[in-house]
Amino acid sequence: MTALPVAAARHVSFFPVVVTGPPTDRNRTWPSFTPASARVVEARDVQAGDLILADFPHPADGGSPTSNYFTKAYHAHPTAFTESRDSCPECTQIEDPGTAVMLTKGHPWDCDPWEAEFPVLIVPAAQATAHHLWGYLVSEANRVGDPPELVFEGPEPDAADWFLANSPLYTEDTCALVTAIRLLDPHRFGPNR
Ligand SMILES: [Zn+2]
């Protein structure tokens, strides 16, 4: 019996953190996302386009780190951490500049350095993009729809079928948007068929 080749891989981490539901106060702007879309990853594994929702500060009482949602979710544009060019308060707190990552620079933070192994709550880029495109499709349908309430009857996969059948935008645009949304997040919006 021949052993199957095993791809080189890092160990799988299970993060000892508590993920709470997203905040409900009105001062925060939150995309509504399905809880199944959110993931905890290490900062070094955050990809461009991932939507960053929360960090996990260690509580003073020594309990499990609990999700601390940012005032506004933001998209990641990770780059290498370059301490020498930046000595802002956040950067000087980084303990391991050799592996730290900059999750975004310019928007919405000037500087967003993270220790490589720090846990981050994200919606992965594919689902975040599907969510964004869906919001665009729904808002455009509302703008031109007749009557727009019909769009929101039933679960999202049914609403996607409704869009295809009723095509509130140009037919090609509706079809392309629904196809892309379903390719990116078939779990939420249903597979293309
Ligand atoms: Zn900095």
PDB file of C-alpha atoms and ligand atoms in Angstrom:
ATOM      1  CA  MET A   1       0.000   0.000   0.000  1.00  0.00           C
ATOM      2  CA  THR A   2       1.404   3.352  -1.034  1.00  0.00           C
ATOM      3  CA  ALA A   3       1.080   6.346   1.211  1.00  0.00           C
ATOM      4  CA  LEU A   4      -0.686   9.247  -0.417  1.00  0.00           C
ATOM      5  CA  PRO A   5       1.461  12.361  -0.818  1.00  0.00           C
ATOM      6  CA  VAL A   6       0.589  14.939   1.785  1.00  0.00           C
ATOM      7  CA  ALA A   7       0.791  18.589   0.808  1.00  0.00           C
ATOM      8  CA  ALA A   8       2.931  20.704   3.069  1.00  0.00           C
ATOM      9  CA  ALA A   9       0.563  22.527   5.349  1.00  0.00           C
ATOM     10  CA  ARG A  10       0.569  24.503   8.515  1.00  0.00           C
ATOM     11  CA  HIS A  11      -1.066  23.072  11.584  1.00  0.00           C
ATOM     12  CA  VAL A  12      -4.746  23.833  11.915  1.00  0.00           C
ATOM     13  CA  SER A  13      -5.461  26.278  14.719  1.00  0.00           C
ATOM     14  CA  PHE A  14      -8.592  26.245  16.826  1.00  0.00           C
ATOM     15  CA  PHE A  15      -8.936  29.621  18.424  1.00  0.00           C
ATOM     16  CA  PRO A  16      -9.939  29.798  22.112  1.00  0.00           C
ATOM     17  CA  VAL A  17     -12.122  32.861  21.620  1.00  0.00           C
ATOM     18  CA  VAL A  18     -15.767  33.792  22.105  1.00  0.00           C
ATOM     19  CA  VAL A  19     -17.614  35.158  19.064  1.00  0.00           C
ATOM     20  CA  THR A  20     -20.661  37.167  20.081  1.00  0.00           C
ATOM     21  CA  GLY A  21     -23.408  38.365  17.742  1.00  0.00           C
ATOM     22  CA  PRO A  22     -22.792  41.658  15.942  1.00  0.00           C
ATOM     23  CA  PRO A  23     -23.654  44.826  17.866  1.00  0.00           C
ATOM     24  CA  THR A  24     -27.098  46.298  17.391  1.00  0.00           C
ATOM     25  CA  ASP A  25     -26.538  49.899  18.395  1.00  0.00           C
ATOM     26  CA  ARG A  26     -27.386  52.438  15.742  1.00  0.00           C
ATOM     27  CA  ASN A  27     -24.092  54.263  15.936  1.00  0.00           C
ATOM     28  CA  ARG A  28     -22.424  51.404  14.142  1.00  0.00           C
ATOM     29  CA  THR A  29     -22.781  50.775  10.449  1.00  0.00           C
ATOM     30  CA  TRP A  30     -23.086  47.075   9.921  1.00  0.00           C
ATOM     31  CA  PRO A  31     -23.599  44.988   6.879  1.00  0.00           C
ATOM     32  CA  SER A  32     -26.171  42.357   7.706  1.00  0.00           C
ATOM     33  CA  PHE A  33     -24.364  39.117   7.094  1.00  0.00           C
ATOM     34  CA  THR A  34     -25.287  35.555   7.796  1.00  0.00           C
ATOM     35  CA  PRO A  35     -23.429  34.337  10.897  1.00  0.00           C
ATOM     36  CA  ALA A  36     -22.273  31.322   8.864  1.00  0.00           C
ATOM     37  CA  SER A  37     -20.244  33.695   6.686  1.00  0.00           C
ATOM     38  CA  ALA A  38     -18.019  34.902   9.531  1.00  0.00           C
ATOM     39  CA  ARG A  39     -14.719  33.142  10.282  1.00  0.00           C
ATOM     40  CA  VAL A  40     -11.929  33.510  12.795  1.00  0.00           C
ATOM     41  CA  VAL A  41      -8.497  33.517  11.145  1.00  0.00           C
ATOM     42  CA  GLU A  42      -5.027  34.601  12.160  1.00  0.00           C
ATOM     43  CA  ALA A  43      -4.097  38.088  10.986  1.00  0.00           C
ATOM     44  CA  ARG A  44      -1.409  36.632   8.693  1.00  0.00           C
ATOM     45  CA  ASP A  45      -4.124  34.681   6.823  1.00  0.00           C
ATOM     46  CA  VAL A  46      -6.346  37.672   6.082  1.00  0.00           C
ATOM     47  CA  GLN A  47      -6.730  38.090   2.311  1.00  0.00           C
ATOM     48  CA  ALA A  48      -7.333  41.178   0.184  1.00  0.00           C
ATOM     49  CA  GLY A  49     -11.032  41.953   0.141  1.00  0.00           C
ATOM     50  CA  ASP A  50     -11.852  40.153   3.386  1.00  0.00           C
ATOM     51  CA  LEU A  51     -14.264  42.180   5.478  1.00  0.00           C
ATOM     52  CA  ILE A  52     -12.790  42.735   8.952  1.00  0.00           C
ATOM     53  CA  LEU A  53     -15.390  42.753  11.708  1.00  0.00           C
ATOM     54  CA  ALA A  54     -13.702  42.361  15.091  1.00  0.00           C
ATOM     55  CA  ASP A  55     -10.556  41.719  17.063  1.00  0.00           C
ATOM     56  CA  PHE A  56     -10.237  39.709  20.274  1.00  0.00           C
ATOM     57  CA  PRO A  57      -8.575  41.637  23.084  1.00  0.00           C
ATOM     58  CA  HIS A  58      -7.617  39.707  26.182  1.00  0.00           C
ATOM     59  CA  PRO A  59      -9.999  40.621  29.015  1.00  0.00           C
ATOM     60  CA  ALA A  60      -8.479  42.030  32.181  1.00  0.00           C
ATOM     61  CA  ASP A  61     -10.040  39.274  34.294  1.00  0.00           C
ATOM     62  CA  GLY A  62      -8.181  36.589  32.379  1.00  0.00           C
ATOM     63  CA  GLY A  63     -11.248  35.019  30.702  1.00  0.00           C
ATOM     64  CA  SER A  64     -11.475  34.033  27.048  1.00  0.00           C
ATOM     65  CA  PRO A  65     -10.863  36.785  24.481  1.00  0.00           C
ATOM     66  CA  THR A  66     -14.257  37.958  23.195  1.00  0.00           C
ATOM     67  CA  SER A  67     -15.114  39.556  19.870  1.00  0.00           C
ATOM     68  CA  ASN A  68     -14.727  43.322  19.953  1.00  0.00           C
ATOM     69  CA  TYR A  69     -16.583  44.608  16.904  1.00  0.00           C
ATOM     70  CA  PHE A  70     -15.143  47.662  15.239  1.00  0.00           C
ATOM     71  CA  THR A  71     -17.360  50.707  14.827  1.00  0.00           C
ATOM     72  CA  LYS A  72     -17.338  50.080  11.095  1.00  0.00           C
ATOM     73  CA  ALA A  73     -16.463  46.907   9.249  1.00  0.00           C
ATOM     74  CA  TYR A  74     -13.672  47.475   6.740  1.00  0.00           C
ATOM     75  CA  HIS A  75     -12.024  45.721   3.828  1.00  0.00           C
ATOM     76  CA  ALA A  76      -8.510  44.352   4.139  1.00  0.00           C
ATOM     77  CA  HIS A  77      -5.666  45.303   1.818  1.00  0.00           C
ATOM     78  CA  PRO A  78      -2.821  43.443   3.533  1.00  0.00           C
ATOM     79  CA  THR A  79       0.774  44.460   3.045  1.00  0.00           C
ATOM     80  CA  ALA A  80       4.006  43.653   4.833  1.00  0.00           C
ATOM     81  CA  PHE A  81       4.668  45.470   8.069  1.00  0.00           C
ATOM     82  CA  THR A  82       7.475  47.984   7.692  1.00  0.00           C
ATOM     83  CA  GLU A  83       8.263  49.416  11.093  1.00  0.00           C
ATOM     84  CA  SER A  84      11.210  51.540  10.072  1.00  0.00           C
ATOM     85  CA  ARG A  85       9.053  53.764   7.888  1.00  0.00           C
ATOM     86  CA  ASP A  86       6.385  54.288  10.514  1.00  0.00           C
ATOM     87  CA  SER A  87       6.626  54.996  14.191  1.00  0.00           C
ATOM     88  CA  CYS A  88       2.985  55.751  14.973  1.00  0.00           C
ATOM     89  CA  PRO A  89       1.541  54.638  18.366  1.00  0.00           C
ATOM     90  CA  GLU A  90       0.039  51.441  16.894  1.00  0.00           C
ATOM     91  CA  CYS A  91       3.234  50.417  15.150  1.00  0.00           C
ATOM     92  CA  THR A  92       5.419  50.918  18.195  1.00  0.00           C
ATOM     93  CA  GLN A  93       3.235  48.437  20.127  1.00  0.00           C
ATOM     94  CA  ILE A  94       4.030  45.620  17.717  1.00  0.00           C
ATOM     95  CA  GLU A  95       6.169  43.058  19.531  1.00  0.00           C
ATOM     96  CA  ASP A  96       7.186  40.936  16.562  1.00  0.00           C
ATOM     97  CA  PRO A  97       7.789  43.251  13.583  1.00  0.00           C
ATOM     98  CA  GLY A  98       9.413  40.410  11.666  1.00  0.00           C
ATOM     99  CA  THR A  99       6.090  38.629  11.132  1.00  0.00           C
ATOM    100  CA  ALA A 100       3.520  41.384  11.759  1.00  0.00           C
ATOM    101  CA  VAL A 101       1.155  42.368   8.951  1.00  0.00           C
ATOM    102  CA  MET A 102      -0.480  45.625   7.923  1.00  0.00           C
ATOM    103  CA  LEU A 103      -4.119  44.800   7.231  1.00  0.00           C
ATOM    104  CA  THR A 104      -4.935  48.098   5.595  1.00  0.00           C
ATOM    105  CA  LYS A 105      -3.291  51.418   5.058  1.00  0.00           C
ATOM    106  CA  GLY A 106      -5.150  54.544   4.110  1.00  0.00           C
ATOM    107  CA  HIS A 107      -8.776  53.507   4.545  1.00  0.00           C
ATOM    108  CA  PRO A 108     -10.336  53.588   7.042  1.00  0.00           C
ATOM    109  CA  TRP A 109      -7.186  53.638   9.161  1.00  0.00           C
ATOM    110  CA  ASP A 110      -3.915  55.320   8.324  1.00  0.00           C
ATOM    111  CA  CYS A 111      -2.151  52.395   9.857  1.00  0.00           C
ATOM    112  CA  ASP A 112      -3.495  48.997  10.928  1.00  0.00           C
ATOM    113  CA  PRO A 113      -0.681  46.732  12.128  1.00  0.00           C
ATOM    114  CA  TRP A 114      -1.437  43.303  13.645  1.00  0.00           C
ATOM    115  CA  GLU A 115       0.685  40.627  15.244  1.00  0.00           C
ATOM    116  CA  ALA A 116       0.705  37.714  12.789  1.00  0.00           C
ATOM    117  CA  GLU A 117      -1.001  35.226  15.097  1.00  0.00           C
ATOM    118  CA  PHE A 118      -3.700  37.523  16.484  1.00  0.00           C
ATOM    119  CA  PRO A 119      -7.212  36.221  15.751  1.00  0.00           C
ATOM    120  CA  VAL A 120      -9.463  38.340  13.506  1.00  0.00           C
ATOM    121  CA  LEU A 121     -13.172  37.917  12.791  1.00  0.00           C
ATOM    122  CA  ILE A 122     -13.748  38.294   9.062  1.00  0.00           C
ATOM    123  CA  VAL A 123     -16.222  37.631   6.317  1.00  0.00           C
ATOM    124  CA  PRO A 124     -14.050  36.105   3.564  1.00  0.00           C
ATOM    125  CA  ALA A 125     -13.662  38.159   0.388  1.00  0.00           C
ATOM    126  CA  ALA A 126     -15.911  35.905  -1.717  1.00  0.00           C
ATOM    127  CA  GLN A 127     -18.871  36.126   0.643  1.00  0.00           C
ATOM    128  CA  ALA A 128     -18.223  39.794   1.373  1.00  0.00           C
ATOM    129  CA  THR A 129     -18.180  40.552  -2.360  1.00  0.00           C
ATOM    130  CA  ALA A 130     -21.347  38.520  -2.963  1.00  0.00           C
ATOM    131  CA  HIS A 131     -22.971  40.449  -0.123  1.00  0.00           C
ATOM    132  CA  HIS A 132     -21.901  43.757  -1.646  1.00  0.00           C
ATOM    133  CA  LEU A 133     -23.117  42.838  -5.149  1.00  0.00           C
ATOM    134  CA  TRP A 134     -26.388  41.600  -3.691  1.00  0.00           C
ATOM    135  CA  GLY A 135     -26.882  44.920  -1.915  1.00  0.00           C
ATOM    136  CA  TYR A 136     -26.274  46.707  -5.205  1.00  0.00           C
ATOM    137  CA  LEU A 137     -28.742  44.501  -7.074  1.00  0.00           C
ATOM    138  CA  VAL A 138     -31.417  44.957  -4.414  1.00  0.00           C
ATOM    139  CA  SER A 139     -30.957  48.717  -4.248  1.00  0.00           C
ATOM    140  CA  GLU A 140     -31.072  49.040  -8.033  1.00  0.00           C
ATOM    141  CA  ALA A 141     -34.179  46.860  -8.130  1.00  0.00           C
ATOM    142  CA  ASN A 142     -35.731  49.101  -5.501  1.00  0.00           C
ATOM    143  CA  ARG A 143     -34.890  52.138  -7.563  1.00  0.00           C
ATOM    144  CA  VAL A 144     -36.430  50.878 -10.772  1.00  0.00           C
ATOM    145  CA  GLY A 145     -38.563  47.972  -9.499  1.00  0.00           C
ATOM    146  CA  ASP A 146     -42.261  47.500  -9.942  1.00  0.00           C
ATOM    147  CA  PRO A 147     -43.222  46.873  -7.176  1.00  0.00           C
ATOM    148  CA  PRO A 148     -39.954  46.393  -5.289  1.00  0.00           C
ATOM    149  CA  GLU A 149     -41.534  44.588  -2.313  1.00  0.00           C
ATOM    150  CA  LEU A 150     -41.905  41.484  -4.447  1.00  0.00           C
ATOM    151  CA  VAL A 151     -38.144  41.070  -4.414  1.00  0.00           C
ATOM    152  CA  PHE A 152     -38.006  40.437  -0.725  1.00  0.00           C
ATOM    153  CA  GLU A 153     -40.567  37.677  -0.461  1.00  0.00           C
ATOM    154  CA  GLY A 154     -38.980  34.451   0.719  1.00  0.00           C
ATOM    155  CA  PRO A 155     -35.371  33.420   1.291  1.00  0.00           C
ATOM    156  CA  GLU A 156     -32.448  34.792  -0.701  1.00  0.00           C
ATOM    157  CA  PRO A 157     -32.066  31.857  -3.145  1.00  0.00           C
ATOM    158  CA  ASP A 158     -35.728  32.377  -4.115  1.00  0.00           C
ATOM    159  CA  ALA A 159     -35.151  36.112  -4.413  1.00  0.00           C
ATOM    160  CA  ALA A 160     -32.220  35.401  -6.756  1.00  0.00           C
ATOM    161  CA  ASP A 161     -34.536  33.275  -8.910  1.00  0.00           C
ATOM    162  CA  TRP A 162     -37.044  36.115  -8.843  1.00  0.00           C
ATOM    163  CA  PHE A 163     -34.390  38.528 -10.109  1.00  0.00           C
ATOM    164  CA  LEU A 164     -33.578  36.189 -13.005  1.00  0.00           C
ATOM    165  CA  ALA A 165     -37.252  35.816 -13.928  1.00  0.00           C
ATOM    166  CA  ASN A 166     -38.142  39.503 -13.588  1.00  0.00           C
ATOM    167  CA  SER A 167     -34.839  41.158 -14.430  1.00  0.00           C
ATOM    168  CA  PRO A 168     -35.213  44.620 -12.906  1.00  0.00           C
ATOM    169  CA  LEU A 169     -31.986  45.734 -14.663  1.00  0.00           C
ATOM    170  CA  TYR A 170     -30.900  45.009 -18.223  1.00  0.00           C
ATOM    171  CA  THR A 171     -31.260  41.247 -18.631  1.00  0.00           C
ATOM    172  CA  GLU A 172     -27.526  40.737 -19.223  1.00  0.00           C
ATOM    173  CA  ASP A 173     -26.628  42.761 -16.138  1.00  0.00           C
ATOM    174  CA  THR A 174     -29.093  40.939 -13.904  1.00  0.00           C
ATOM    175  CA  CYS A 175     -27.892  37.571 -15.191  1.00  0.00           C
ATOM    176  CA  ALA A 176     -24.220  38.475 -14.720  1.00  0.00           C
ATOM    177  CA  LEU A 177     -24.793  39.789 -11.203  1.00  0.00           C
ATOM    178  CA  VAL A 178     -26.828  36.799 -10.045  1.00  0.00           C
ATOM    179  CA  THR A 179     -24.333  34.400 -11.623  1.00  0.00           C
ATOM    180  CA  ALA A 180     -21.399  36.116  -9.916  1.00  0.00           C
ATOM    181  CA  ILE A 181     -23.201  36.291  -6.575  1.00  0.00           C
ATOM    182  CA  ARG A 182     -23.991  32.565  -6.724  1.00  0.00           C
ATOM    183  CA  LEU A 183     -20.455  31.643  -7.781  1.00  0.00           C
ATOM    184  CA  LEU A 184     -19.073  33.610  -4.842  1.00  0.00           C
ATOM    185  CA  ASP A 185     -21.529  32.415  -2.189  1.00  0.00           C
ATOM    186  CA  PRO A 186     -23.650  29.445  -3.289  1.00  0.00           C
ATOM    187  CA  HIS A 187     -24.342  28.533   0.332  1.00  0.00           C
ATOM    188  CA  ARG A 188     -26.286  31.722   0.913  1.00  0.00           C
ATOM    189  CA  PHE A 189     -27.722  32.481  -2.544  1.00  0.00           C
ATOM    190  CA  GLY A 190     -28.077  29.008  -4.043  1.00  0.00           C
ATOM    191  CA  PRO A 191     -26.057  27.420  -6.852  1.00  0.00           C
ATOM    192  CA  ASN A 192     -26.263  28.499 -10.471  1.00  0.00           C
ATOM    193  CA  ARG A 193     -28.606  26.185 -12.355  1.00  0.00           C
TER     194      ARG A 193
HETATM  195 ZN    ZN B   1       1.797  52.805  12.179  1.00  0.00          ZN
END
